[in-house]
Coordinates of C-alpha atoms and ligand atoms in Angstrom, one line a residue:
X85 CA 0.2 0.0 -0.2
X86 CA 1.4 3.1 -0.8
X87 CA 0.6 5.5 2.1
X88 CA 1.4 9.0 2.5
X89 CA 4.3 8.0 4.7
X90 CA 6.0 5.5 2.5
X91 CA 5.9 8.1 -0.7
X92 CA 7.7 10.7 1.6
X93 CA 10.1 8.5 3.3
X94 CA 13.7 9.6 1.8
X95 CA 15.9 7.6 0.0
X96 CA 18.6 7.4 3.1
X97 CA 16.0 6.1 5.4
X98 CA 15.4 2.9 3.1
X99 CA 17.7 0.1 3.5
X100 CA 20.1 -0.2 0.7
X101 CA 19.6 -3.8 0.5
X102 CA 15.8 -3.3 -0.1
X103 CA 16.5 -0.5 -2.8
X104 CA 19.1 -2.9 -4.7
X105 CA 16.7 -5.6 -4.8
X106 CA 14.3 -3.2 -6.3
X107 CA 16.6 -2.5 -8.7
X108 CA 17.3 -6.1 -9.7
X109 CA 13.5 -6.7 -10.1
X110 CA 13.5 -3.6 -12.4
X111 CA 16.5 -4.9 -14.5
X112 CA 14.7 -8.1 -15.2
X113 CA 11.7 -6.2 -16.3
X114 CA 10.8 -7.5 -20.2
X115 CA 9.8 -4.0 -21.2
X116 CA 13.2 -2.4 -20.0
X117 CA 14.1 -0.2 -22.8
X118 CA 17.6 -0.7 -24.7
X119 CA 18.1 3.2 -25.9
X120 CA 15.7 5.3 -23.6
X121 CA 16.7 6.8 -20.4
X122 CA 14.6 4.9 -17.8
X123 CA 15.2 5.1 -14.1
X124 CA 17.3 2.1 -12.2
X125 CA 14.1 1.6 -10.0
X126 CA 11.2 4.1 -9.1
X127 CA 9.3 6.3 -11.2
X128 CA 10.9 8.6 -13.5
X129 CA 8.9 11.8 -14.7
X130 CA 9.7 15.3 -16.2
X131 CA 13.4 15.9 -17.8
X132 CA 14.9 18.9 -15.8
X133 CA 18.1 20.9 -15.8
X134 CA 18.9 20.2 -19.4
X135 CA 21.8 22.0 -20.4
X136 CA 25.0 22.2 -22.4
X137 CA 27.8 23.3 -20.1
X138 CA 31.6 23.0 -20.5
X139 CA 31.4 20.5 -23.4
X140 CA 29.1 17.9 -21.7
X141 CA 25.2 17.5 -21.9
X142 CA 23.7 17.7 -18.4
X143 CA 20.4 16.1 -18.2
X144 CA 18.3 15.2 -14.9
X145 CA 14.7 13.7 -14.4
X146 CA 12.1 13.8 -11.7
X147 CA 12.6 10.8 -9.8
X148 CA 10.9 9.1 -6.9
X149 CA 13.4 6.4 -6.2
X150 CA 11.6 3.4 -4.0
X151 CA 8.6 2.8 -6.4
X152 CA 6.7 3.2 -9.4
X153 CA 4.5 5.9 -7.9
X154 CA 4.7 9.6 -7.5
X155 CA 6.1 10.7 -4.1
X156 CA 9.2 12.6 -2.6
X157 CA 10.9 13.6 -5.9
X158 CA 14.9 14.1 -6.3
X159 CA 16.7 15.0 -9.7
X160 CA 18.7 12.0 -10.9
X161 CA 21.6 13.3 -12.9
X162 CA 23.0 12.2 -16.1
X163 CA 26.0 13.2 -18.2
X164 CA 26.6 13.0 -21.7
X165 CA 29.0 13.8 -24.6
X166 CA 26.6 12.7 -27.3
X167 CA 23.5 12.4 -25.8
X168 CA 23.6 8.7 -26.5
X169 CA 25.7 7.4 -23.9
X170 CA 24.9 8.7 -20.5
X171 CA 26.9 8.4 -17.2
X172 CA 24.7 8.6 -14.1
X173 CA 26.1 11.0 -11.5
X174 CA 23.6 9.6 -9.1
X175 CA 21.4 12.2 -7.3
X176 CA 21.6 15.9 -8.3
X177 CA 19.4 17.6 -5.9
X178 CA 18.1 15.8 -2.9
X179 CA 14.7 17.1 -1.0
X180 CA 17.0 18.0 2.3
X181 CA 15.8 21.4 3.2
X182 CA 12.9 22.9 4.9
X183 CA 11.9 24.4 1.6
X184 CA 11.9 21.4 -0.6
X185 CA 11.0 19.1 2.0
X186 CA 8.3 17.1 -0.2
X187 CA 10.1 17.3 -3.4
X188 CA 12.7 19.0 -5.2
X189 CA 10.2 19.6 -8.1
X190 CA 11.2 20.6 -11.9
X191 CA 13.0 23.0 -13.2
X192 CA 16.1 24.5 -15.5
X193 CA 19.3 25.0 -15.8
X194 CA 22.0 27.2 -17.6
X195 CA 25.7 27.4 -18.0
X196 CA 27.1 29.9 -15.7
X197 CA 30.6 30.5 -15.9
X198 CA 32.3 27.5 -14.6
X199 CA 29.2 26.1 -12.8
X200 CA 25.7 25.5 -13.5
X201 CA 23.0 27.7 -12.3
X202 CA 20.0 25.6 -11.6
X203 CA 16.4 26.9 -10.9
X204 CA 13.9 24.8 -9.8
X205 CA 10.7 24.4 -7.3
X206 CA 11.2 23.3 -3.5
X207 CA 7.8 21.7 -3.1
X208 CA 6.9 21.9 1.0
X209 CA 4.0 21.0 2.8
X210 CA 3.0 22.5 6.2
X211 CA 1.5 20.6 9.2
X212 CA -1.8 20.9 7.7
X213 CA -0.8 19.5 4.5
X214 CA -0.8 22.7 2.9
X215 CA 1.7 23.1 -0.3
X216 CA 3.9 26.0 -0.4
X217 CA 6.0 26.7 -3.4
X218 CA 9.6 27.8 -3.2
X219 CA 11.3 29.1 -6.1
X220 CA 14.8 28.9 -5.7
X221 CA 18.2 28.7 -7.7
X222 CA 21.4 26.4 -6.7
X223 CA 24.8 26.6 -8.3
X224 CA 26.3 22.8 -9.5
X225 CA 30.0 22.9 -9.5
X226 CA 32.3 20.5 -11.7
X227 CA 32.8 18.5 -8.8
X228 CA 29.1 18.0 -8.5
X229 CA 29.0 20.2 -5.4
X230 CA 25.6 21.4 -5.0
X231 CA 25.1 25.0 -3.1
X232 CA 21.4 25.5 -2.8
X233 CA 20.7 29.6 -2.5
X234 CA 17.5 30.8 -0.3
X235 CA 14.5 31.1 -2.1
X236 CA 13.8 34.1 -4.6
X237 CA 9.8 33.6 -4.4
X238 CA 8.5 32.1 -1.2
X239 CA 4.6 30.7 -1.5
X240 CA 2.6 32.1 -4.4
X241 CA 2.0 35.2 -5.5
X242 CA -0.6 37.4 -4.7
X243 CA -3.6 36.5 -7.3
X244 CA -2.2 32.8 -7.6
X245 CA -2.8 29.5 -6.1
X246 CA -0.2 27.1 -4.7
X247 CA 0.2 25.6 -8.2
X248 CA 3.4 28.0 -9.2
X249 CA 6.2 25.7 -10.0
X250 CA 8.5 24.7 -12.9
X251 CA 11.1 27.7 -13.6
X252 CA 12.3 27.6 -17.4
X253 CA 15.5 29.8 -17.0
X254 CA 17.6 31.6 -19.9
X255 CA 19.9 34.2 -20.6
X256 CA 18.8 36.9 -23.2
X257 CA 21.3 38.1 -26.2
X258 CA 21.6 41.4 -24.2
X259 CA 23.0 39.7 -21.2
X260 CA 19.9 39.9 -19.1
X261 CA 18.4 36.9 -17.6
X262 CA 14.8 36.0 -17.7
X263 CA 12.2 33.1 -16.6
X264 CA 8.9 31.6 -16.9
X265 CA 6.8 29.9 -14.0
X266 CA 3.8 27.7 -14.8
X267 CA 1.1 28.8 -12.4
X268 CA -2.8 28.9 -11.8
X269 CA -4.4 31.9 -11.2
X270 CA -6.8 32.0 -8.3
X271 CA -9.9 31.8 -10.7
X272 CA -8.4 28.6 -11.4
X273 CA -7.3 29.2 -15.0
X274 CA -3.5 28.2 -16.1
X275 CA -0.9 31.1 -17.0
X276 CA 2.6 31.4 -17.1
X277 CA 4.5 34.2 -15.2
X278 CA 7.8 36.3 -16.0
X279 CA 10.5 37.1 -13.9
X280 CA 13.6 39.2 -14.8
X281 CA 17.5 39.4 -13.5
X282 CA 20.3 41.3 -14.2
X283 CA 22.8 38.7 -13.0
X284 CA 20.8 35.5 -12.6
X285 CA 20.7 35.5 -8.9
X286 CA 18.2 38.4 -7.8
X287 CA 15.3 37.9 -9.5
X288 CA 12.1 40.4 -10.0
X289 CA 8.6 39.0 -10.6
X290 CA 7.2 41.3 -13.5
X291 CA 3.6 39.6 -14.0
X292 CA 2.1 37.4 -16.3
X293 CA 2.7 37.1 -19.9
X294 CA -0.3 37.7 -22.0
X295 CA -0.3 34.7 -24.4
X296 CA -3.4 36.1 -26.1
X297 CA -5.7 32.8 -25.6
X298 CA -9.1 32.8 -23.9
X299 CA -9.0 30.8 -20.7
X300 CA -6.9 27.8 -21.6
X301 CA -7.0 24.8 -19.2
X302 CA -6.7 25.0 -15.0
X303 CA -3.1 24.9 -14.8
X304 CA 0.1 25.2 -17.0
X305 CA 2.8 23.2 -16.1
X306 CA 6.5 22.9 -17.3
X307 CA 7.1 26.0 -19.8
X308 CA 10.0 26.6 -21.8
X309 CA 10.9 29.5 -24.2
X310 CA 13.5 30.0 -26.9
X311 CA 14.2 31.6 -29.9
X312 CA 14.5 29.9 -33.1
X313 CA 14.8 30.6 -36.5
X314 CA 14.0 34.4 -36.7
X315 CA 10.8 33.3 -34.6
X316 CA 9.9 32.9 -30.9
X317 CA 8.7 29.4 -29.5
X318 CA 6.9 29.0 -26.2
X319 CA 6.2 25.3 -24.9
X320 CA 4.1 24.4 -22.0
X321 CA 1.8 21.8 -20.8
X322 CA -2.1 22.9 -20.2
X323 CA -4.2 20.7 -18.2
X324 CA -7.8 20.7 -18.4
X325 CA -8.2 21.0 -22.3
X326 CA -11.5 19.3 -23.4
X327 CA -10.9 18.7 -27.3
X328 CA -7.8 16.5 -27.2
X329 CA -8.0 12.8 -26.9
X330 CA -4.8 12.6 -24.0
X331 CA -5.4 13.6 -20.5
X332 CA -3.0 16.3 -20.7
X333 CA -1.5 18.1 -23.1
X334 CA 2.5 19.2 -24.1
X335 CA 2.5 21.9 -26.7
X336 CA 3.6 24.9 -28.3
X337 CA 2.8 28.7 -29.4
X338 CA 5.2 29.8 -32.4
X339 CA 5.1 33.6 -33.0
X340 CA 6.9 36.5 -31.3
X341 CA 7.8 37.0 -27.7
X342 CA 7.7 40.7 -26.7
X343 CA 9.5 40.5 -23.2
X344 CA 9.4 44.3 -22.3
X345 CA 5.5 44.3 -22.9
X346 CA 5.0 40.5 -21.9
X347 CA 2.8 39.7 -24.5
X348 CA 3.4 36.4 -27.0
X349 CA 1.6 36.7 -30.3
X350 CA 1.3 33.4 -32.2
X351 CA -0.6 31.6 -34.7
X352 CA -2.5 28.9 -31.9
X353 CA -2.1 26.2 -29.7
X354 CA -0.4 23.3 -31.3
X355 CA 0.5 19.6 -30.0
X356 CA 4.2 18.6 -29.9
X357 CA 3.4 14.8 -30.7
X358 CA 0.1 13.5 -31.8
X359 CA 0.5 10.2 -30.1
X360 CA -0.4 8.7 -26.6
X361 CA 2.0 10.3 -24.1
X362 CA 4.5 13.0 -24.2
X363 CA 4.9 15.4 -21.6
X364 CA 7.0 18.3 -19.9
X365 CA 9.2 18.9 -22.8
X366 CA 12.7 20.8 -22.0
X367 CA 15.0 21.9 -24.4
X368 CA 18.6 23.5 -24.8
X369 CA 21.2 24.6 -27.1
X370 CA 23.3 21.8 -28.2
X371 CA 26.8 21.4 -29.2
X372 CA 26.3 22.7 -32.4
X373 CA 24.1 25.6 -31.3
X374 CA 21.0 23.4 -32.5
X375 CA 17.6 23.4 -30.5
X376 CA 17.2 20.1 -29.0
X377 CA 14.3 18.6 -26.8
X378 CA 13.8 15.9 -24.5
X379 CA 10.3 14.9 -23.1
X380 CA 8.8 12.6 -20.4
X381 CA 7.3 9.5 -22.5
X382 CA 4.7 9.4 -19.9
X383 CA 1.4 11.4 -18.5
X384 CA 0.5 12.4 -15.4
X385 CA -2.3 10.5 -13.6
X386 CA -1.9 7.5 -16.1
X387 CA -0.7 4.0 -15.1
X388 CA 2.2 2.4 -16.3
X389 CA 2.0 -1.4 -16.8
X390 CA 5.9 -1.6 -15.7
X391 CA 4.7 -1.0 -12.2
X392 CA 4.7 -4.5 -11.3
X393 CA 8.4 -4.7 -12.2
X394 CA 9.2 -1.6 -9.6
X395 CA 9.7 1.1 -12.3
X396 CA 7.8 3.3 -14.3
X397 CA 8.5 5.6 -17.3
X398 CA 11.4 6.7 -19.4
X399 CA 12.2 9.9 -21.5
X400 CA 11.6 10.2 -25.1
X401 CA 14.4 10.2 -27.6
X402 CA 16.2 13.9 -28.3
X403 CA 14.7 15.7 -31.1
X404 CA 16.2 18.7 -32.9
X405 CA 13.5 21.7 -33.8
X406 CA 13.6 24.0 -36.6
X407 CA 11.0 26.3 -38.4
X408 CA 10.3 25.3 -42.1
X409 CA 7.5 27.6 -43.7
X410 CA 5.8 28.9 -40.6
X411 CA 5.9 25.3 -39.1
X412 CA 7.8 23.8 -36.3
X413 CA 9.6 20.6 -37.2
X414 CA 11.0 17.8 -34.9
X415 CA 13.4 15.5 -36.3
X416 CA 15.5 12.8 -34.4
X417 CA 18.5 13.8 -33.2
X418 CA 21.1 12.7 -36.2
X419 CA 23.4 11.4 -33.9
X420 CA 21.3 8.6 -33.3
X421 CA 22.3 7.3 -36.6
X422 CA 25.5 6.2 -34.7
X423 CA 23.1 3.6 -32.8
X424 CA 22.6 1.7 -35.9
X425 CA 24.0 -1.9 -36.2
X426 CA 23.5 -3.4 -39.5
X427 CA 20.1 -4.0 -41.1
X428 CA 19.2 -7.5 -39.4
X429 CA 17.1 -6.8 -36.7
X430 CA 15.4 -8.7 -34.2
X431 CA 11.6 -7.2 -34.6
X432 CA 11.6 -5.3 -31.4
X433 CA 14.7 -2.8 -31.6
X434 CA 15.2 -1.1 -34.7
X435 CA 15.0 1.8 -36.9
X436 CA 12.8 1.6 -39.8
X437 CA 12.7 3.8 -42.9
X438 CA 9.4 3.9 -45.3
X439 CA 9.9 6.2 -48.5
X440 CA 6.7 6.6 -50.1
X441 CA 7.1 8.9 -52.8
X442 CA 3.7 8.5 -54.6
X443 CA 1.8 9.1 -51.5
X444 CA 0.3 5.8 -51.8
X445 CA -1.9 3.9 -48.9
X446 CA 0.3 1.5 -46.6
X447 CA -0.2 -0.5 -43.7
X448 CA 2.2 -1.6 -41.0
X449 CA 1.7 -4.3 -38.6
X450 CA 4.5 -4.0 -35.6
X451 CA 5.4 -6.2 -32.4
X452 CA 3.2 -9.1 -33.8
X453 CA 2.9 -12.1 -31.9
X454 CA 0.8 -14.8 -29.7
X455 CA 0.3 -14.7 -26.3
X456 CA -2.2 -17.3 -24.7
X457 CA -5.0 -17.1 -26.9
X458 CA -4.6 -13.4 -28.2
X459 CA -3.2 -11.9 -31.0
X460 CA -0.6 -8.9 -30.4
X461 CA 0.1 -6.2 -32.6
X462 CA 0.5 -2.8 -33.2
X463 CA -0.9 -1.0 -36.4
X464 CA 0.0 2.3 -38.4
X465 CA -2.5 2.5 -41.1
X466 CA -2.4 5.1 -43.9
X467 CA -5.3 5.5 -46.4
X468 CA -4.6 8.8 -48.1
X469 CA -6.8 10.8 -45.5
X470 CA -5.8 9.6 -42.3
X471 CA -2.8 8.1 -40.4
X472 CA -3.9 5.8 -37.7
X473 CA -1.7 4.5 -34.9
X474 CA -3.4 1.9 -33.2
X475 CA -2.2 0.0 -30.2
X476 CA -5.3 -1.4 -28.5
X477 CA -4.0 -4.7 -29.3
X478 CA -0.3 -3.9 -28.3
X479 CA -0.5 -5.9 -25.2
X480 CA -0.7 -4.1 -21.6
X481 CA -1.7 -0.5 -22.0
X482 CA -1.3 2.5 -19.7
X483 CA -4.9 3.3 -18.4
X484 CA -6.0 6.5 -16.7
X485 CA -5.7 6.6 -12.8
X486 CA -8.6 9.4 -12.7
X487 CA -12.2 9.5 -14.5
X488 CA -11.4 11.1 -17.9
X489 CA -13.8 13.3 -19.4
X490 CA -16.0 11.6 -22.5
X491 CA -13.9 11.6 -25.8
X492 CA -10.8 11.2 -23.7
X493 CA -8.4 8.3 -23.7
X494 CA -8.7 5.3 -25.8
X495 CA -5.9 3.6 -27.6
X496 CA -6.2 4.6 -31.0
X497 CA -4.9 7.8 -32.5
X498 CA -6.1 9.4 -36.2
X499 CA -4.3 12.1 -38.0
X500 CA -5.9 13.9 -40.8
X501 CA -3.1 14.1 -43.3
X502 CA -3.1 14.1 -47.2
X503 CA 0.3 13.4 -48.0
X504 CA 3.3 10.9 -46.5
X505 CA 6.2 10.8 -48.4
X506 CA 8.3 9.6 -45.3
X507 CA 7.9 7.5 -42.2
X508 CA 11.0 7.0 -39.8
X509 CA 9.8 4.7 -36.8
X510 CA 12.4 3.9 -33.5
X511 CA 11.2 0.8 -31.9
X512 CA 12.5 -0.1 -28.4
X513 CA 11.5 -2.6 -26.0
X514 CA 8.1 -0.8 -25.1
X515 CA 8.0 2.4 -27.1
X516 CA 7.3 3.3 -30.8
X517 CA 8.5 6.9 -32.1
X518 CA 6.9 7.7 -35.2
X519 CA 8.0 10.5 -37.4
X520 CA 6.6 11.8 -40.2
X521 CA 7.4 13.7 -43.4
X522 CA 10.8 14.1 -42.0
X523 CA 9.4 15.9 -38.5
X524 CA 6.4 17.6 -40.1
X525 CA 4.5 15.4 -37.4
X526 CA 5.7 13.0 -34.6
X527 CA 3.1 10.2 -33.0
X528 CA 4.7 8.5 -30.1
X529 CA 3.5 5.7 -28.1
X530 CA 4.3 3.3 -25.0
X531 CA 3.3 -0.3 -25.9
X532 CA 3.8 -3.3 -23.7
X533 CA 3.8 -6.6 -25.7
X534 CA 5.4 -9.5 -24.7
X535 CA 9.0 -9.8 -25.3
X536 CA 8.4 -12.8 -28.0
X537 CA 6.2 -10.3 -29.9
X538 CA 8.8 -9.4 -32.7
X539 CA 6.6 -10.0 -35.9
X540 CA 6.4 -7.3 -38.3
X541 CA 4.6 -7.4 -41.7
X542 CA 3.8 -4.5 -44.2
X543 CA 1.9 -3.3 -47.3
X544 CA 3.3 -0.5 -49.4
X545 CA 2.7 1.0 -52.6
X546 CA 4.9 0.0 -55.7
X547 CA 7.5 2.5 -55.7
X548 CA 7.7 2.9 -51.9
X549 CA 10.7 1.3 -50.0
X550 CA 11.6 0.2 -46.5
X551 CA 14.9 0.0 -44.8
X552 CA 15.6 -1.4 -41.3
X553 CA 18.6 -0.8 -38.9
X554 CA 19.2 -2.8 -35.9
X555 CA 19.2 -1.1 -32.5
Ligands
FRU157 C1 4.9 17.7 -14.3 C2 5.1 18.0 -12.7 C3 5.5 19.6 -12.4 C4 6.2 19.2 -11.0 C5 6.9 17.9 -11.2 C6 7.0 17.2 -10.0 O1 4.7 16.6 -14.6 O2 3.7 18.1 -12.2 O3 4.6 20.4 -12.6 O4 7.4 20.0 -11.0 O5 5.9 17.1 -12.3 O6 7.4 15.6 -10.0

């Protein structure tokens, strides 16, 4: 039973032997991914502190180490040269002060001289279980010494509820620093707050950003902002939108951000991923000054079938963003090609490249297998009008843990699309990431078939071709 007490037990109060047993259990899980970031045990959620600092990528994730549930959150720290191979540095931020006593919640980081400057939300609950969010910064030095600073924003600002979190920090071209915070107004609508700083350490809350949207959900989590190819992009995760099939969204506004007037003009909200789960996307500039985004390959309030094995969730593959003809494109990080190990694959771990120059209908049956009296398969079907991603027979499936409004949920996603010339699929033990038309659209989904479900069949148009790489 996941009592509150168990969920908020710090890692250092658990016996090492028990934690190690949980890691061994997770390692045996048939759904362990081969090339995605996943927790050694326990639950992973948002990517945090993603930045390129002194020649290395740093990436953290929200982590509850002691079981596959949301509980006392830590930041788990990873370092990488290439975003393919990661070395764990263990705990990056532990919830070990009063201000973050109930979780070191999400935040971001930038390179700041020879240190990393981190901004995150300390989640504190008082004796009456009232949440008090603290926004604070910290320095992380090259030898992984963390120096937490006193909070620069204590509690919710006037006019906002306790749901005020997830600072995204950046430096502007003029050298000044700025930050967005996800927030909920007292009238229970979502928004983002804007803060400014001359030195990155003293912060001034300026007020809301006017995102020129009617009421748009009850809370906005995990904002991100960056200029890209002459435009501005604001990513956020609005909760409480009706007209989308997934429980919560992660999407963006593409337009222009006037930071002085705090107005973001744009062409409307778009989801980043049209599959089943993608959340809390966070970006950084990479080694080649490219804009790279990584997300939680999961959603709040959804179950994860791997929970039986003591772990839950993984991160999505890194994507590189660009703007082409007024549209945001998302392509798999080019370095992922280094994972390719030849064309003979095992039916589970592979990259698939479909070229469809005539825009012909096609159908792919992936991860096919027989299990007891059931046939498992995951379908990707295109009829010239719609691309259908159907995981309803893909094995075990994530299910909502709370009642969903009518019209939400289900295990089929349909994308209205009149032309498909290219499809690139990354298949791992328990996921598919499907890039359409070289990044025009992406549809991702976790799937939990038997590990023996390795069958693959396809029907293509005459001039279409398919290639595989083992991963
Ligand atoms: C999003 C989120 C954030 C919060 C974190 C806590 O998934 O709810 O808003 O900071 O997770 O783990």
